[in-house]
Amino acid sequence: DVKVTQSSRYLVKRTGEKVFLECVQDMDHENMFWYRQDPGLGLRLIYFSYDVKMKEKGDIPEGYSVSREKKERFSLILESASTNQTSMYLCASSYLREGPEETQYFGPGTRLLVL
Amino acid sequence: AQTVTQSQPEMSVQEAETVTLSCTYDTSESDYYLFWYKQPPSRQMILVIRQEAYKQQNATENRFSVNFQKAAKSFSLKISDSQLGDAAMYFCAYRRSGGYQKVTFGTGTKLQVIP
């Protein structure tokens, strides 16, 4: 079974704090993704990475950065947390190649509250 | 830019009945993939079903099937013999063919199953 784990299920931070969200996958997937999920807005892509040290902006990268130093680990960084970054954050991973095996595997999510 | 629209924020179905969730998308591409993902309450998101645009045959997975209308850019999900465990948020998603492509998600449909 593919496992995608996220470092925290719930997190409470103060405005202005630097926040790290960690994601680890154990399937040697090339692709990794960070989404935020908000009611009525669905999943919106923040950043994705298709290789170590590679990153691509998604649809809403402002206020976020990412780091991928190892293939299995993809970190999302909020440089200075703001209240509008209160959300559910989902990490996902997938193989780079297309085909019947193609699917995104999701982590359990981190619910972040910024006060 | 590709967009995915789910016009039904919430739906309900009686146990053992059939329900259809709607999804439309907008793209100028001819080769792409479509997905339905399921997110049960407080549980991880999982892939339900996948369709390649070049295949005319509709995908099926046990009680789940799709009605893929390429010309109309429509991709609905039919759940037969609904079970209590089908209660979840369902997300329609689109991915363009080719490497390094992101997935675009709809806003989701919350399905309630009534015993």
Coordinates of N, CA, C and O in Angstrom, one line a residue, chain A residues 4 9 33 35 37 40-43 45 48 50 58-59 90 96 98-100 102-104 106-108, chain B residues 33 35 37 39 42 44-45 47 50 52 89 91 95-103 105-108:
Chain A
V4 N 1.2 8.0 2.1 CA 1.6 9.4 2.1 C 1.3 9.9 3.5 O 0.1 9.9 3.9
R9 N -1.8 16.5 11.9 CA -3.2 16.5 11.5 C -3.8 17.8 11.8 O -4.7 18.3 11.0
F33 N 2.8 16.9 -4.7 CA 1.9 18.1 -4.9 C 1.5 18.6 -3.5 O 1.3 17.8 -2.5
Y35 N -1.8 20.9 -2.1 CA -3.1 21.6 -2.4 C -3.6 22.2 -1.1 O -3.3 21.7 0.0
Q37 N -7.5 23.0 0.5 CA -8.9 22.6 0.3 C -9.7 23.5 1.2 O -9.6 23.6 2.4
G40 N -16.4 25.0 -0.8 CA -16.9 25.7 -2.0 C -15.8 26.0 -3.0 O -16.2 26.5 -4.1
L41 N -14.6 25.8 -2.7 CA -13.5 26.1 -3.7 C -12.8 24.8 -4.1 O -11.9 24.9 -5.1
G42 N -13.1 23.7 -3.5 CA -12.4 22.5 -3.9 C -10.9 22.4 -3.6 O -10.5 23.1 -2.6
L43 N -10.2 21.8 -4.4 CA -8.7 21.7 -4.2 C -8.0 22.6 -5.1 O -8.3 22.6 -6.3
L45 N -4.2 23.9 -6.4 CA -2.8 23.5 -6.4 C -1.9 24.7 -6.0 O -2.0 25.8 -6.6
F48 N 3.9 22.1 -7.1 CA 4.2 20.7 -7.3 C 5.6 20.5 -7.7 O 6.3 21.5 -8.1
Y50 N 8.3 17.6 -9.7 CA 8.4 16.3 -10.5 C 9.8 15.7 -10.3 O 10.1 14.7 -10.9
G58 N 1.9 26.3 -8.8 CA 0.5 25.9 -9.1 C -0.3 27.2 -9.4 O 0.1 28.2 -9.9
D59 N -1.6 27.1 -9.0 CA -2.5 28.1 -9.2 C -2.5 29.2 -8.2 O -2.8 30.4 -8.5
L90 N -3.5 19.5 1.8 CA -3.4 18.1 1.4 C -2.1 18.0 0.5 O -1.8 18.7 -0.4
L96 N 5.4 9.7 -12.4 CA 5.5 10.7 -13.5 C 4.9 10.1 -14.8 O 4.3 10.8 -15.5
E98 N 2.5 8.1 -17.4 CA 1.1 8.0 -17.6 C 0.7 6.5 -17.8 O 1.5 5.7 -18.1
G99 N -0.6 6.2 -17.6 CA -1.0 4.8 -17.8 C -2.0 4.4 -16.8 O -2.4 5.2 -15.9
P100 N -2.3 3.2 -16.8 CA -3.4 2.7 -15.9 C -3.0 2.8 -14.4 O -3.9 2.9 -13.5
E102 N -1.7 5.4 -13.2 CA -1.6 6.8 -12.8 C -2.7 7.1 -11.8 O -3.9 7.0 -12.1
T103 N -2.4 7.6 -10.7 CA -3.3 8.1 -9.8 C -2.6 9.0 -8.8 O -1.4 8.8 -8.6
Q104 N -3.2 9.9 -8.2 CA -2.6 10.7 -7.1 C -3.0 10.0 -5.8 O -4.1 9.7 -5.6
F106 N -3.1 10.5 -1.8 CA -3.2 11.7 -0.9 C -2.8 11.3 0.5 O -3.1 10.2 1.0
G107 N -2.3 12.3 1.2 CA -2.1 12.2 2.6 C -3.4 12.5 3.4 O -4.4 12.9 2.8
P108 N -3.4 12.4 4.7 CA -4.6 12.6 5.5 C -5.0 14.1 5.7 O -6.1 14.4 6.1
Chain B
Y33 N -7.0 13.2 -19.5 CA -7.5 12.2 -18.6 C -8.5 12.8 -17.6 O -8.4 14.0 -17.3
F35 N -10.9 12.1 -13.9 CA -10.9 11.3 -12.7 C -12.1 11.7 -11.9 O -12.5 12.8 -11.9
Y37 N -12.5 11.4 -7.7 CA -11.9 11.1 -6.4 C -13.0 11.2 -5.3 O -13.9 12.0 -5.4
Q39 N -13.6 11.5 -1.1 CA -13.0 11.9 0.2 C -14.0 11.6 1.3 O -14.9 12.4 1.5
S42 N -13.2 12.7 7.3 CA -12.0 12.5 8.1 C -11.2 11.4 7.6 O -10.4 10.8 8.4
Q44 N -8.7 9.8 4.1 CA -7.9 10.2 2.9 C -8.7 10.1 1.6 O -9.5 9.2 1.4
M45 N -8.3 11.0 0.7 CA -8.9 11.0 -0.6 C -8.4 9.8 -1.4 O -7.2 9.5 -1.4
L47 N -8.8 7.5 -5.3 CA -9.3 7.5 -6.7 C -10.4 6.5 -6.8 O -10.3 5.4 -6.3
R50 N -11.2 6.3 -13.4 CA -10.3 7.1 -14.3 C -10.7 6.8 -15.8 O -11.1 5.7 -16.1
E52 N -9.6 7.7 -19.9 CA -8.7 8.3 -20.9 C -9.6 8.9 -22.0 O -10.5 8.2 -22.5
M89 N -17.4 13.4 0.0 CA -17.2 14.4 -1.0 C -16.6 13.7 -2.2 O -15.7 12.9 -2.1
F91 N -14.9 14.5 -5.9 CA -14.3 15.5 -6.8 C -14.0 15.0 -8.2 O -13.4 13.9 -8.3
R95 N -6.8 16.1 -16.2 CA -5.3 16.2 -16.3 C -5.0 16.2 -17.8 O -5.4 15.2 -18.5
R96 N -4.2 17.1 -18.3 CA -3.8 17.1 -19.7 C -2.8 16.0 -19.9 O -2.1 15.6 -19.0
S97 N -2.8 15.4 -21.1 CA -1.8 14.4 -21.4 C -0.4 14.9 -21.5 O -0.3 16.1 -21.8
G98 N 0.6 14.1 -21.2 CA 1.9 14.6 -21.3 C 2.5 14.7 -19.9 O 1.8 14.8 -18.9
G99 N 3.9 14.6 -19.9 CA 4.5 14.7 -18.6 C 4.4 16.0 -17.9 O 4.0 17.0 -18.5
Y100 N 4.7 16.1 -16.6 CA 4.7 17.3 -15.8 C 3.4 18.1 -15.9 O 3.5 19.3 -15.9
Q101 N 2.3 17.4 -15.9 CA 1.1 18.1 -16.0 C 0.4 18.1 -14.6 O 0.3 17.1 -14.0
K102 N -0.2 19.2 -14.3 CA -0.9 19.3 -13.0 C -2.3 18.8 -13.2 O -2.8 18.6 -14.3
V103 N -3.0 18.5 -12.1 CA -4.4 18.1 -12.1 C -5.3 19.2 -11.6 O -4.9 19.9 -10.6
F105 N -8.9 20.3 -10.2 CA -10.1 19.7 -9.5 C -11.3 20.6 -9.6 O -11.2 21.8 -9.6
G106 N -12.5 20.0 -9.5 CA -13.7 20.7 -9.3 C -13.9 21.1 -7.9 O -13.1 20.8 -7.0
T107 N -15.0 21.7 -7.6 CA -15.3 22.2 -6.2 C -15.9 21.1 -5.3 O -16.1 21.3 -4.2
G108 N -16.3 20.0 -5.9 CA -16.8 18.9 -5.1 C -18.3 18.8 -5.0 O -19.0 19.8 -5.1

